[in-house]
């Protein structure tokens, strides 16, 4: 046997062993270090596949901005929820699923009305699981249906008077490091207590059967639902927001619901109100409401059109992880020429086509595992051949190092030091700032999606930089605006002053940014800011590497509505006396620009008046 033959045999054996090792890790679900790359490939394949119509089995009744305007408060009173549930129940849906956490007591009369309404139809309530950082999954002990299901520290469940009437499902979703929902766990546990997920329980109630769990799947009557490790249900999306039929709750309150949208369907009642915080980035929509994420899972469970990723698919991935590197290394050894390179390209293209076609037809074959299995052996074998031939050794080594480097995303310093931050909801004082672009919706229709995305990226970047410089926290980007908190992770005496400084700097920076845009664009948009200081309820929900941080309360509502006041009075910023008083006379609004007030003004959705001040930069005088 020649030396070259021995080298090829060793390369093939090592490539097969490397691929088999990665394949085995993938079958066991231990390739967490590659999941971020796989998530990117999944988004790419989803966009290539394109949007598709959602099944006509689920309808969302949304507590949206018009609903809050009609009711006059947020969260809406329990008596209003009762009226909405009654209106839906009259049209005889299969299930009314409330994607709302009714964990706190409300007004006694409202709670009584809601409890009575829940008893008039088949209803489902939402609960949430709270996880300790880094301990989302149990260790596999036995090959049974409960292996590696999410293990919660605690469960946030509805008030007992509601739970006595309607069953509960857990609404948590599993997100990747970018915050995109990838899986819906079908089961959760806390100690010996096991709870089904919200989507699964909704579908089971609609079908009138109890789910039966088994390793790698769930039986719903005669239907079998294939699940991934830990009874997780892979999630893909039909399209952007409102792809699933969405109706404002105002239609229910006004008696305008139509039977065709409700009768015989699963109706999910949830919030889409601006500033609510329950939004997720997806391949089609960067701010998809959480209720539509949950509804997507319900629709896919009902229609059976979900993407499949289970142990059988992982076995196929492992087969590709072994076979692809063997073929590619063999082709490289066969002929290091244009013909050999063309053969390698043809094999890779054939595998890509198989992978894409499978994904488009609902089979989630891994794109990352075969690549990770094939690329290192291919590079190493090619490098060894080049080194032996004394050709281009230095250049190839540099390229190989580049191709094999991995840059891991970092976490924020404060969250890394405090992994249990907001594990339980906290009431605390904070400064809340809202910024929003005016006229952007109309402009986006003219610019088109690509130019609109670039414009928003520039705006998001300047907001992120100024907020970070002022020690603030962006809780969410909402389309063409942002909600910012000063007081997290812990409140400080400088929060109000930092918030006002951030407002002034945001105003000045945004004006410079607008001035840098083409005149035809800048002339069509403006901006407005609102700031208030008071008590908020800060909390986080979810599991995985990223959890959703939210803040709610009257302070958030007032700060949001102050943007309207600023716009109405042709000012750049409207802020309350509360935040100015706490910030002190040496704060930034007193030093620069023109500060006028005080003014008494009415705030939409809030009884009584608020004392406010208006600020504009010197160039507004």
Coordinates of C-alpha atoms in Angstrom, one line a residue:
X1 CA 0.0 0.0 0.0
X2 CA 1.5 3.3 -1.1
X3 CA 2.0 6.2 1.3
X4 CA -0.7 8.3 -0.5
X5 CA -3.2 5.4 -0.2
X6 CA -2.5 5.1 3.6
X7 CA -3.0 8.9 3.9
X8 CA -6.3 8.7 2.2
X9 CA -7.5 5.7 4.3
X10 CA -6.5 7.5 7.5
X11 CA -8.3 10.6 6.3
X12 CA -11.5 8.7 5.5
X13 CA -11.5 6.9 8.9
X14 CA -10.9 10.1 10.8
X15 CA -13.6 11.9 8.8
X16 CA -16.1 9.1 9.4
X17 CA -15.2 9.1 13.1
X18 CA -15.6 12.9 13.4
X19 CA -19.0 12.8 11.6
X20 CA -20.2 9.8 13.7
X21 CA -19.2 11.7 16.9
X22 CA -21.1 14.8 15.8
X23 CA -24.0 12.7 14.7
X24 CA -24.2 10.9 18.1
X25 CA -24.1 14.3 19.9
X26 CA -26.8 15.6 17.7
X27 CA -29.0 12.5 18.4
X28 CA -28.6 13.2 22.1
X29 CA -29.2 16.9 21.7
X30 CA -25.8 18.0 22.9
X31 CA -24.8 20.2 20.0
X32 CA -25.9 23.4 21.7
X33 CA -22.8 25.2 20.4
X34 CA -24.1 24.8 16.8
X35 CA -27.8 25.7 17.4
X36 CA -27.2 29.5 16.8
X37 CA -25.9 28.7 13.3
X38 CA -28.7 26.2 12.7
X39 CA -31.2 28.9 13.7
X40 CA -29.8 31.2 11.1
X41 CA -30.1 28.5 8.5
X42 CA -33.7 27.8 9.6
X43 CA -34.6 31.5 9.1
X44 CA -32.9 31.5 5.7
X45 CA -34.8 28.4 4.5
X46 CA -38.1 29.8 5.9
X47 CA -37.6 33.0 3.9
X48 CA -36.8 30.9 0.8
X49 CA -39.9 28.8 1.3
X50 CA -41.9 32.0 1.7
X51 CA -45.2 32.8 3.4
X52 CA -48.1 30.3 3.3
X53 CA -51.7 30.6 4.4
X54 CA -52.6 29.7 7.9
X55 CA -55.2 27.0 8.6
X56 CA -58.8 28.3 9.2
X57 CA -58.9 26.6 12.6
X58 CA -57.8 29.4 14.9
X59 CA -59.0 33.0 15.4
X60 CA -57.2 35.5 17.6
X61 CA -59.3 38.1 19.5
X62 CA -56.8 40.8 20.2
X63 CA -56.8 43.3 23.1
X64 CA -55.2 45.9 20.9
X65 CA -54.7 49.7 20.9
X66 CA -58.4 50.4 19.8
X67 CA -59.6 48.1 22.6
X68 CA -57.5 50.0 25.2
X69 CA -58.7 53.3 23.8
X70 CA -62.4 52.1 24.0
X71 CA -62.0 50.7 27.5
X72 CA -59.8 53.5 28.8
X73 CA -57.2 51.5 30.7
X74 CA -54.6 48.8 30.4
X75 CA -54.6 46.1 31.6
X76 CA -58.3 46.0 30.7
X77 CA -60.7 45.3 33.7
X78 CA -61.8 41.7 34.4
X79 CA -65.4 42.7 33.8
X80 CA -64.4 43.7 30.3
X81 CA -62.7 40.4 29.7
X82 CA -65.9 38.7 30.9
X83 CA -67.9 40.7 28.4
X84 CA -65.5 39.6 25.6
X85 CA -65.7 36.0 26.7
X86 CA -69.5 36.1 26.8
X87 CA -69.6 37.6 23.2
X88 CA -67.3 34.8 21.9
X89 CA -69.2 32.0 23.8
X90 CA -72.5 33.0 22.2
X91 CA -71.1 32.0 18.8
X92 CA -70.1 28.5 20.1
X93 CA -66.4 28.1 19.5
X94 CA -64.7 24.8 20.3
X95 CA -62.5 26.4 22.9
X96 CA -61.9 29.9 24.2
X97 CA -58.2 30.0 25.2
X98 CA -57.2 33.0 27.3
X99 CA -53.5 33.8 26.7
X100 CA -53.5 36.1 29.7
X101 CA -51.9 35.5 33.1
X102 CA -54.6 35.9 35.6
X103 CA -52.2 35.5 38.5
X104 CA -53.2 38.5 40.5
X105 CA -56.6 39.3 42.1
X106 CA -58.7 42.0 40.5
X107 CA -61.7 43.9 41.7
X108 CA -64.1 41.5 43.4
X109 CA -67.0 42.2 41.1
X110 CA -64.8 41.8 37.9
X111 CA -63.3 38.6 39.1
X112 CA -66.8 37.2 39.9
X113 CA -68.1 38.2 36.4
X114 CA -65.1 36.6 34.7
X115 CA -65.4 33.4 36.7
X116 CA -69.1 33.2 35.7
X117 CA -68.2 33.8 32.0
X118 CA -65.5 31.1 32.0
X119 CA -68.1 28.6 33.1
X120 CA -70.4 29.2 30.1
X121 CA -68.1 27.6 27.5
X122 CA -65.1 25.3 27.1
X123 CA -62.3 27.6 28.3
X124 CA -58.6 27.4 28.9
X125 CA -56.4 29.6 31.1
X126 CA -52.7 30.4 30.8
X127 CA -49.9 29.7 33.3
X128 CA -46.2 30.4 33.0
X129 CA -43.1 28.5 34.1
X130 CA -40.2 30.3 35.7
X131 CA -36.7 28.8 35.3
X132 CA -33.4 29.2 37.1
X133 CA -30.7 30.3 34.6
X134 CA -28.8 27.4 33.1
X135 CA -31.2 24.7 34.4
X136 CA -33.9 24.5 31.8
X137 CA -33.8 20.8 31.1
X138 CA -33.6 17.7 33.3
X139 CA -30.9 15.2 32.8
X140 CA -32.0 12.1 30.8
X141 CA -32.4 9.2 33.2
X142 CA -34.7 6.8 31.5
X143 CA -36.0 6.4 28.0
X144 CA -39.5 7.5 28.8
X145 CA -42.0 10.3 27.9
X146 CA -40.8 12.6 30.6
X147 CA -37.1 12.6 29.7
X148 CA -35.6 16.1 29.5
X149 CA -38.8 18.1 29.7
X150 CA -38.4 21.6 31.0
X151 CA -38.0 21.6 34.8
X152 CA -39.3 24.9 36.3
X153 CA -38.4 26.5 39.6
X154 CA -42.0 27.7 40.0
X155 CA -45.2 28.0 38.1
X156 CA -47.3 31.2 37.8
X157 CA -50.9 29.9 37.8
X158 CA -54.2 31.7 37.6
X159 CA -56.2 32.6 40.7
X160 CA -57.8 29.6 42.3
X161 CA -61.3 30.8 41.6
X162 CA -60.5 30.7 37.9
X163 CA -58.5 27.5 37.9
X164 CA -61.4 25.8 39.6
X165 CA -63.5 26.4 36.5
X166 CA -61.1 26.1 33.6
X167 CA -58.0 24.0 33.0
X168 CA -54.5 25.6 32.7
X169 CA -51.8 25.3 30.0
X170 CA -48.3 26.7 30.2
X171 CA -47.5 29.4 27.6
X172 CA -43.7 29.4 27.7
X173 CA -41.9 29.1 24.4
X174 CA -38.2 28.1 23.8
X175 CA -36.3 30.8 22.0
X176 CA -32.8 30.9 20.6
X177 CA -30.1 33.4 21.5
X178 CA -31.7 36.0 19.1
X179 CA -35.1 35.7 20.9
X180 CA -36.8 33.9 18.0
X181 CA -39.2 31.1 19.1
X182 CA -38.0 27.8 17.9
X183 CA -39.9 25.2 19.9
X184 CA -43.0 24.9 22.1
X185 CA -42.4 22.5 25.0
X186 CA -45.4 20.2 25.2
X187 CA -44.8 19.4 28.9
X188 CA -43.4 21.2 31.9
X189 CA -42.6 19.9 35.4
X190 CA -42.1 21.4 38.8
X191 CA -41.0 18.7 41.2
X192 CA -43.5 15.9 40.8
X193 CA -46.1 18.2 39.2
X194 CA -46.4 17.9 35.4
X195 CA -48.4 20.5 33.3
X196 CA -49.2 20.4 29.6
X197 CA -48.5 23.3 27.3
X198 CA -51.1 25.9 26.5
X199 CA -51.3 24.9 22.7
X200 CA -51.5 21.2 23.4
X201 CA -54.2 21.6 26.0
X202 CA -56.2 23.9 23.7
X203 CA -56.1 21.3 20.9
X204 CA -56.9 18.4 23.3
X205 CA -59.9 20.3 24.6
X206 CA -61.1 21.0 21.1
X207 CA -60.7 17.3 20.1
X208 CA -62.3 16.1 23.3
X209 CA -59.5 13.7 24.1
X210 CA -56.7 13.4 26.6
X211 CA -53.2 13.5 25.2
X212 CA -51.1 10.3 25.7
X213 CA -47.4 10.8 26.0
X214 CA -44.8 8.4 24.8
X215 CA -41.1 8.7 23.9
X216 CA -40.7 11.0 20.9
X217 CA -44.4 11.8 20.5
X218 CA -47.9 12.5 21.7
X219 CA -51.1 10.7 20.8
X220 CA -54.3 12.7 20.4
X221 CA -57.0 10.1 19.8
X222 CA -56.0 8.5 16.5
X223 CA -53.5 11.3 15.6
X224 CA -49.8 11.0 16.4
X225 CA -47.7 14.2 16.9
X226 CA -44.0 13.7 16.5
X227 CA -41.9 15.7 19.0
X228 CA -38.2 16.5 19.5
X229 CA -36.1 16.0 22.6
X230 CA -37.9 16.9 25.8
X231 CA -41.3 16.6 24.1
X232 CA -40.6 19.9 22.3
X233 CA -42.7 20.9 19.3
X234 CA -40.7 22.5 16.4
X235 CA -42.2 25.8 15.4
X236 CA -42.2 27.5 12.0
X237 CA -44.2 30.5 11.0
X238 CA -46.8 31.1 8.3
X239 CA -46.0 34.8 7.7
X240 CA -46.0 38.2 9.5
X241 CA -48.5 39.4 12.0
X242 CA -52.2 38.8 11.3
X243 CA -51.4 35.9 9.0
X244 CA -53.6 34.0 11.4
X245 CA -57.1 35.6 11.5
X246 CA -57.0 38.4 14.0
X247 CA -60.0 40.5 15.2
X248 CA -60.0 43.4 17.6
X249 CA -61.7 42.8 20.9
X250 CA -63.7 45.9 20.2
X251 CA -65.7 43.8 17.7
X252 CA -66.7 41.6 20.6
X253 CA -67.6 44.5 22.9
X254 CA -69.6 46.2 20.1
X255 CA -71.5 43.0 19.1
X256 CA -69.8 42.9 15.7
X257 CA -68.3 39.4 15.8
X258 CA -69.3 37.1 12.9
X259 CA -70.2 33.5 13.4
X260 CA -67.9 32.4 10.5
X261 CA -64.9 33.6 12.4
X262 CA -65.8 32.0 15.7
X263 CA -68.1 29.0 15.4
X264 CA -66.3 25.7 15.6
X265 CA -62.9 27.3 15.9
X266 CA -60.3 27.6 18.7
X267 CA -60.4 31.2 19.7
X268 CA -57.3 32.7 21.4
X269 CA -57.8 35.8 23.5
X270 CA -54.5 37.7 24.0
X271 CA -52.9 41.1 23.9
X272 CA -51.3 43.0 21.0
X273 CA -51.3 46.4 22.5
X274 CA -48.4 48.7 21.8
X275 CA -45.9 48.7 24.6
X276 CA -47.2 45.4 26.0
X277 CA -43.8 43.9 25.6
X278 CA -45.0 40.4 24.5
X279 CA -43.4 40.3 21.1
X280 CA -40.9 38.1 19.4
X281 CA -38.6 38.4 16.3
X282 CA -39.4 35.9 13.5
X283 CA -38.1 35.5 10.0
X284 CA -41.2 37.4 8.7
X285 CA -41.8 39.9 11.4
X286 CA -39.4 41.4 14.0
X287 CA -42.3 42.2 16.4
X288 CA -44.7 39.3 16.1
X289 CA -47.2 39.3 19.1
X290 CA -46.8 36.5 21.5
X291 CA -50.4 35.5 21.1
X292 CA -49.8 34.8 17.4
X293 CA -46.8 32.7 18.3
X294 CA -49.0 30.6 20.6
X295 CA -51.8 30.5 18.0
X296 CA -49.3 29.4 15.3
X297 CA -48.4 26.3 17.5
X298 CA -52.2 25.6 18.0
X299 CA -52.9 25.9 14.3
X300 CA -50.0 23.5 13.4
X301 CA -51.1 21.0 16.0
X302 CA -54.6 21.1 14.6
X303 CA -53.7 21.0 10.9
X304 CA -50.8 18.6 11.2
X305 CA -48.7 20.9 9.0
X306 CA -45.9 21.5 11.5
X307 CA -42.2 21.0 10.6
X308 CA -41.1 17.6 11.9
X309 CA -37.8 17.3 13.8
X310 CA -37.6 14.2 16.0
X311 CA -35.3 11.3 16.8
X312 CA -35.9 9.7 13.3
X313 CA -34.9 13.0 11.6
X314 CA -31.9 13.3 13.9
X315 CA -30.8 9.8 12.8
X316 CA -31.0 10.9 9.2
X317 CA -28.9 13.9 10.1
X318 CA -26.3 11.6 11.7
X319 CA -26.2 9.6 8.5
X320 CA -25.5 12.8 6.5
X321 CA -22.9 13.7 9.1
X322 CA -21.0 10.5 8.3
X323 CA -21.7 10.2 4.6
X324 CA -21.1 13.7 3.4
X325 CA -17.5 14.1 4.8
X326 CA -16.6 10.6 3.4
X327 CA -17.8 11.5 -0.1
X328 CA -16.2 14.9 -0.1
X329 CA -12.8 13.8 1.3
X330 CA -12.9 10.9 -1.2
X331 CA -13.5 13.2 -4.1
X332 CA -10.7 15.5 -3.0
X333 CA -8.4 12.6 -2.8
X334 CA -9.6 11.3 -6.2
X335 CA -8.6 14.4 -8.1
X336 CA -7.3 17.7 -7.0
X337 CA -8.3 19.5 -10.2
X338 CA -11.2 21.4 -11.7
X339 CA -12.9 18.1 -12.3
X340 CA -12.6 17.1 -8.6
X341 CA -13.7 20.5 -7.4
X342 CA -16.7 20.4 -9.7
X343 CA -17.6 17.0 -8.4
X344 CA -17.4 18.3 -4.8
X345 CA -19.6 21.3 -5.7
X346 CA -22.1 19.0 -7.4
X347 CA -22.4 16.8 -4.3
X348 CA -22.8 19.9 -2.0
X349 CA -25.4 21.4 -4.2
X350 CA -27.3 18.1 -4.4
X351 CA -27.3 17.9 -0.6
X352 CA -28.4 21.6 -0.3
X353 CA -31.3 20.9 -2.7
X354 CA -32.3 17.8 -0.6
X355 CA -32.2 19.8 2.6
X356 CA -34.2 22.7 1.2
X357 CA -36.8 20.5 -0.4
X358 CA -37.2 18.6 2.8
X359 CA -37.6 21.8 4.8
X360 CA -40.2 23.1 2.4
X361 CA -42.2 19.9 2.8
X362 CA -42.1 20.0 6.6
X363 CA -39.0 18.0 7.4
X364 CA -36.4 19.8 9.4
X365 CA -33.1 18.2 8.4
X366 CA -30.1 19.9 10.1
X367 CA -28.0 22.1 7.8
X368 CA -25.3 22.7 10.4
X369 CA -24.4 19.2 11.5
X370 CA -23.4 17.9 8.1
X371 CA -21.5 21.1 7.4
X372 CA -19.7 20.9 10.7
X373 CA -19.0 17.3 10.0
X374 CA -17.7 17.8 6.5
X375 CA -15.8 21.1 6.5
X376 CA -13.1 20.4 9.1
X377 CA -12.0 17.0 7.6
X378 CA -12.2 18.5 4.1
X379 CA -10.0 21.5 5.2
X380 CA -7.6 19.4 7.2
X381 CA -7.1 16.8 4.4
X382 CA -6.7 19.5 1.8
X383 CA -4.2 21.3 4.0
X384 CA -2.2 18.2 4.6
X385 CA -2.0 17.5 0.9
X386 CA -0.9 21.1 0.2
X387 CA 1.7 20.9 2.9
X388 CA 3.1 17.7 1.6
X389 CA 3.2 19.2 -1.9
X390 CA 4.8 22.3 -0.5
X391 CA 2.3 24.6 -2.2
X392 CA 0.5 27.5 -0.7
X393 CA 0.9 26.1 2.9
X394 CA 0.9 29.5 4.7
X395 CA -2.1 30.9 2.8
X396 CA -4.1 27.7 3.3
X397 CA -3.3 27.6 7.1
X398 CA -4.5 31.1 7.5
X399 CA -7.8 30.4 5.6
X400 CA -8.3 27.2 7.6
X401 CA -7.9 29.1 10.9
X402 CA -10.4 31.7 9.7
X403 CA -13.0 29.0 8.6
X404 CA -12.7 27.2 11.9
X405 CA -12.9 30.2 14.2
X406 CA -16.1 30.6 16.2
X407 CA -17.2 33.9 17.7
X408 CA -19.7 33.3 20.5
X409 CA -22.2 35.9 21.4
X410 CA -21.7 37.7 24.7
X411 CA -24.2 38.4 27.5
X412 CA -24.7 41.7 29.3
X413 CA -22.5 42.1 32.3
X414 CA -25.2 42.7 34.8
X415 CA -27.3 39.7 33.6
X416 CA -24.2 37.5 33.8
X417 CA -23.6 38.5 37.4
X418 CA -27.3 38.2 38.4
X419 CA -28.8 35.2 36.6
X420 CA -31.9 35.2 38.8
X421 CA -32.7 38.8 38.0
X422 CA -36.5 39.3 37.9
X423 CA -37.2 35.6 38.5
X424 CA -40.2 37.0 40.4
X425 CA -42.1 40.1 39.4
X426 CA -40.9 43.3 41.2
X427 CA -42.6 46.6 41.9
X428 CA -40.1 49.5 41.8
X429 CA -39.7 53.1 40.9
X430 CA -38.3 53.7 37.4
X431 CA -38.1 56.3 34.7
X432 CA -39.9 55.3 31.5
X433 CA -39.1 56.9 28.1
X434 CA -40.8 56.3 24.8
X435 CA -39.5 57.5 21.4
X436 CA -41.4 57.1 18.1
X437 CA -41.0 58.2 14.5
X438 CA -44.0 60.0 13.2
X439 CA -45.1 59.7 9.5
X440 CA -43.0 56.5 9.2
X441 CA -45.9 54.2 8.1
X442 CA -46.7 56.3 5.1
X443 CA -43.1 56.7 4.2
X444 CA -42.4 52.9 4.4
X445 CA -45.1 52.3 1.8
X446 CA -43.2 54.5 -0.6
X447 CA -39.6 53.3 0.2
X448 CA -40.3 49.6 0.0
X449 CA -39.1 46.8 2.4
X450 CA -35.3 47.0 1.8
X451 CA -34.9 50.8 2.2
X452 CA -37.3 50.7 5.1
X453 CA -35.2 48.1 6.9
X454 CA -32.0 50.1 6.3
X455 CA -33.7 53.3 7.6
X456 CA -35.0 51.5 10.8
X457 CA -31.6 49.9 11.4
X458 CA -30.0 53.4 11.4
X459 CA -32.6 54.6 13.9
X460 CA -32.3 51.6 16.1
X461 CA -28.5 51.9 16.2
X462 CA -28.6 55.6 17.4
X463 CA -31.2 54.7 20.0
X464 CA -29.2 51.8 21.3
X465 CA -26.0 53.9 21.5
X466 CA -27.6 56.8 23.4
X467 CA -29.5 54.6 25.8
X468 CA -26.4 52.6 26.6
X469 CA -24.5 55.8 27.2
X470 CA -27.1 57.0 29.7
X471 CA -27.2 53.6 31.5
X472 CA -30.7 52.8 30.4
X473 CA -32.3 49.6 29.2
X474 CA -34.3 49.1 26.0
X475 CA -37.1 46.7 26.9
X476 CA -38.4 46.5 23.3
X477 CA -38.3 48.0 19.8
X478 CA -41.9 48.4 18.6
X479 CA -41.8 48.9 14.8
X480 CA -40.6 52.5 14.5
X481 CA -40.3 53.3 18.2
X482 CA -38.7 52.0 21.4
X483 CA -39.6 51.7 25.1
X484 CA -36.7 52.5 27.5
X485 CA -36.4 52.0 31.2
X486 CA -34.1 53.6 33.7
X487 CA -34.0 51.7 37.0
X488 CA -33.0 48.2 35.9
X489 CA -31.4 46.1 37.2
X490 CA -31.6 48.2 40.4
X491 CA -33.0 51.7 40.9
X492 CA -30.5 54.5 41.5
X493 CA -30.9 58.2 42.5
X494 CA -29.7 59.2 39.1
X495 CA -32.4 57.3 37.1
X496 CA -34.6 60.4 36.5
X497 CA -31.6 62.6 35.6
X498 CA -30.2 59.9 33.3
X499 CA -33.6 59.6 31.6
X500 CA -33.9 63.3 30.9
X501 CA -30.4 63.4 29.7
X502 CA -31.1 60.5 27.4
X503 CA -34.2 62.3 26.1
X504 CA -32.3 65.4 25.2
X505 CA -29.5 63.5 23.5
X506 CA -31.9 61.3 21.6
X507 CA -33.7 64.4 20.4
X508 CA -30.4 66.0 19.2
X509 CA -29.1 62.8 17.7
X510 CA -32.3 62.0 15.9
X511 CA -32.4 65.5 14.4
X512 CA -28.8 65.0 13.1
X513 CA -29.8 61.6 11.7
X514 CA -32.8 63.1 9.9
X515 CA -30.7 65.9 8.5
X516 CA -28.4 63.2 7.0
X517 CA -31.2 61.6 5.1
X518 CA -32.3 62.6 1.6
X519 CA -34.6 65.7 1.8
X520 CA -37.4 63.7 0.2
X521 CA -37.2 61.3 3.1
X522 CA -36.5 63.6 6.0
X523 CA -39.3 66.0 5.1
X524 CA -41.9 63.2 5.6
X525 CA -41.0 62.0 9.0
X526 CA -40.4 63.5 12.5
X527 CA -40.1 62.1 16.0
X528 CA -41.6 62.5 19.4
X529 CA -40.6 61.6 23.0
X530 CA -42.4 61.1 26.2
X531 CA -41.0 60.6 29.7
X532 CA -42.5 59.9 33.1
X533 CA -41.3 58.6 36.5
X534 CA -43.3 56.3 38.8
X535 CA -43.9 52.8 39.9
X536 CA -43.7 49.9 37.4
X537 CA -44.1 46.2 37.6
X538 CA -40.9 44.6 36.1
X539 CA -40.9 40.9 35.3
X540 CA -39.6 38.2 33.0
X541 CA -41.2 35.2 31.5
X542 CA -40.0 32.3 29.4
X543 CA -37.1 29.9 29.4
X544 CA -34.0 29.1 27.3
X545 CA -31.1 31.4 26.8
X546 CA -33.2 34.5 26.5
X547 CA -36.2 35.5 28.6
X548 CA -38.6 38.3 27.9
X549 CA -38.3 41.3 30.2
X550 CA -41.5 43.4 30.5
X551 CA -42.6 46.4 32.5
X552 CA -46.3 47.4 33.0
X553 CA -48.3 49.8 35.0
X554 CA -49.8 53.3 34.9
X555 CA -46.3 54.9 34.6
X556 CA -45.7 53.0 31.3
X557 CA -49.1 54.1 30.0
X558 CA -48.6 57.8 30.9
X559 CA -45.1 57.9 29.3
X560 CA -46.4 56.3 26.1
X561 CA -49.3 58.8 25.8
X562 CA -47.1 61.8 26.4
X563 CA -45.7 61.3 22.9
X564 CA -49.1 62.3 21.6
X565 CA -49.0 65.4 23.8
X566 CA -45.6 66.4 22.5
X567 CA -46.8 66.0 18.9
X568 CA -50.0 67.9 19.5
X569 CA -48.1 70.8 21.0
X570 CA -45.3 70.8 18.3
X571 CA -42.7 69.9 20.9
X572 CA -40.0 67.3 20.7
X573 CA -40.4 66.0 24.2
X574 CA -43.3 66.0 26.8
X575 CA -42.3 65.0 30.3
X576 CA -44.1 65.1 33.6
X577 CA -43.4 67.3 36.6
X578 CA -42.7 64.1 38.5
X579 CA -39.6 63.2 36.5
X580 CA -38.4 66.8 36.3
X581 CA -38.8 67.2 40.1
X582 CA -36.8 64.0 40.8
X583 CA -34.2 64.8 38.2
X584 CA -33.6 68.2 39.9
X585 CA -32.9 71.8 38.7
X586 CA -29.5 70.8 37.4
X587 CA -30.9 68.3 34.9
X588 CA -30.4 68.6 31.2
X589 CA -33.9 70.0 30.2
X590 CA -33.1 73.1 32.3
X591 CA -29.7 73.7 30.7
X592 CA -30.5 73.4 27.0
X593 CA -33.3 74.1 24.6
X594 CA -36.6 75.7 25.6
X595 CA -38.6 74.3 28.5
X596 CA -42.2 75.5 28.8
X597 CA -44.8 74.8 31.4
X598 CA -46.3 73.6 33.6
X599 CA -49.4 72.6 31.7
X600 CA -52.4 70.5 32.9
X601 CA -53.3 68.0 30.2
X602 CA -55.6 65.0 29.9
X603 CA -54.0 61.6 29.2
X604 CA -56.0 59.2 27.0
X605 CA -57.0 56.1 29.0
X606 CA -56.4 57.8 32.4
X607 CA -58.8 59.7 34.6
X608 CA -57.8 63.1 35.9
X609 CA -55.1 65.4 34.5
X610 CA -51.3 65.3 34.5
X611 CA -49.0 68.2 35.0
X612 CA -46.5 68.2 32.1
X613 CA -43.7 70.3 30.6
X614 CA -42.8 70.7 27.0
X615 CA -39.2 70.8 25.7
X616 CA -37.8 71.7 22.3
X617 CA -34.2 72.2 21.1
X618 CA -32.8 75.7 20.4
X619 CA -33.4 75.2 16.7
X620 CA -37.1 75.0 17.4
X621 CA -37.3 78.5 18.8

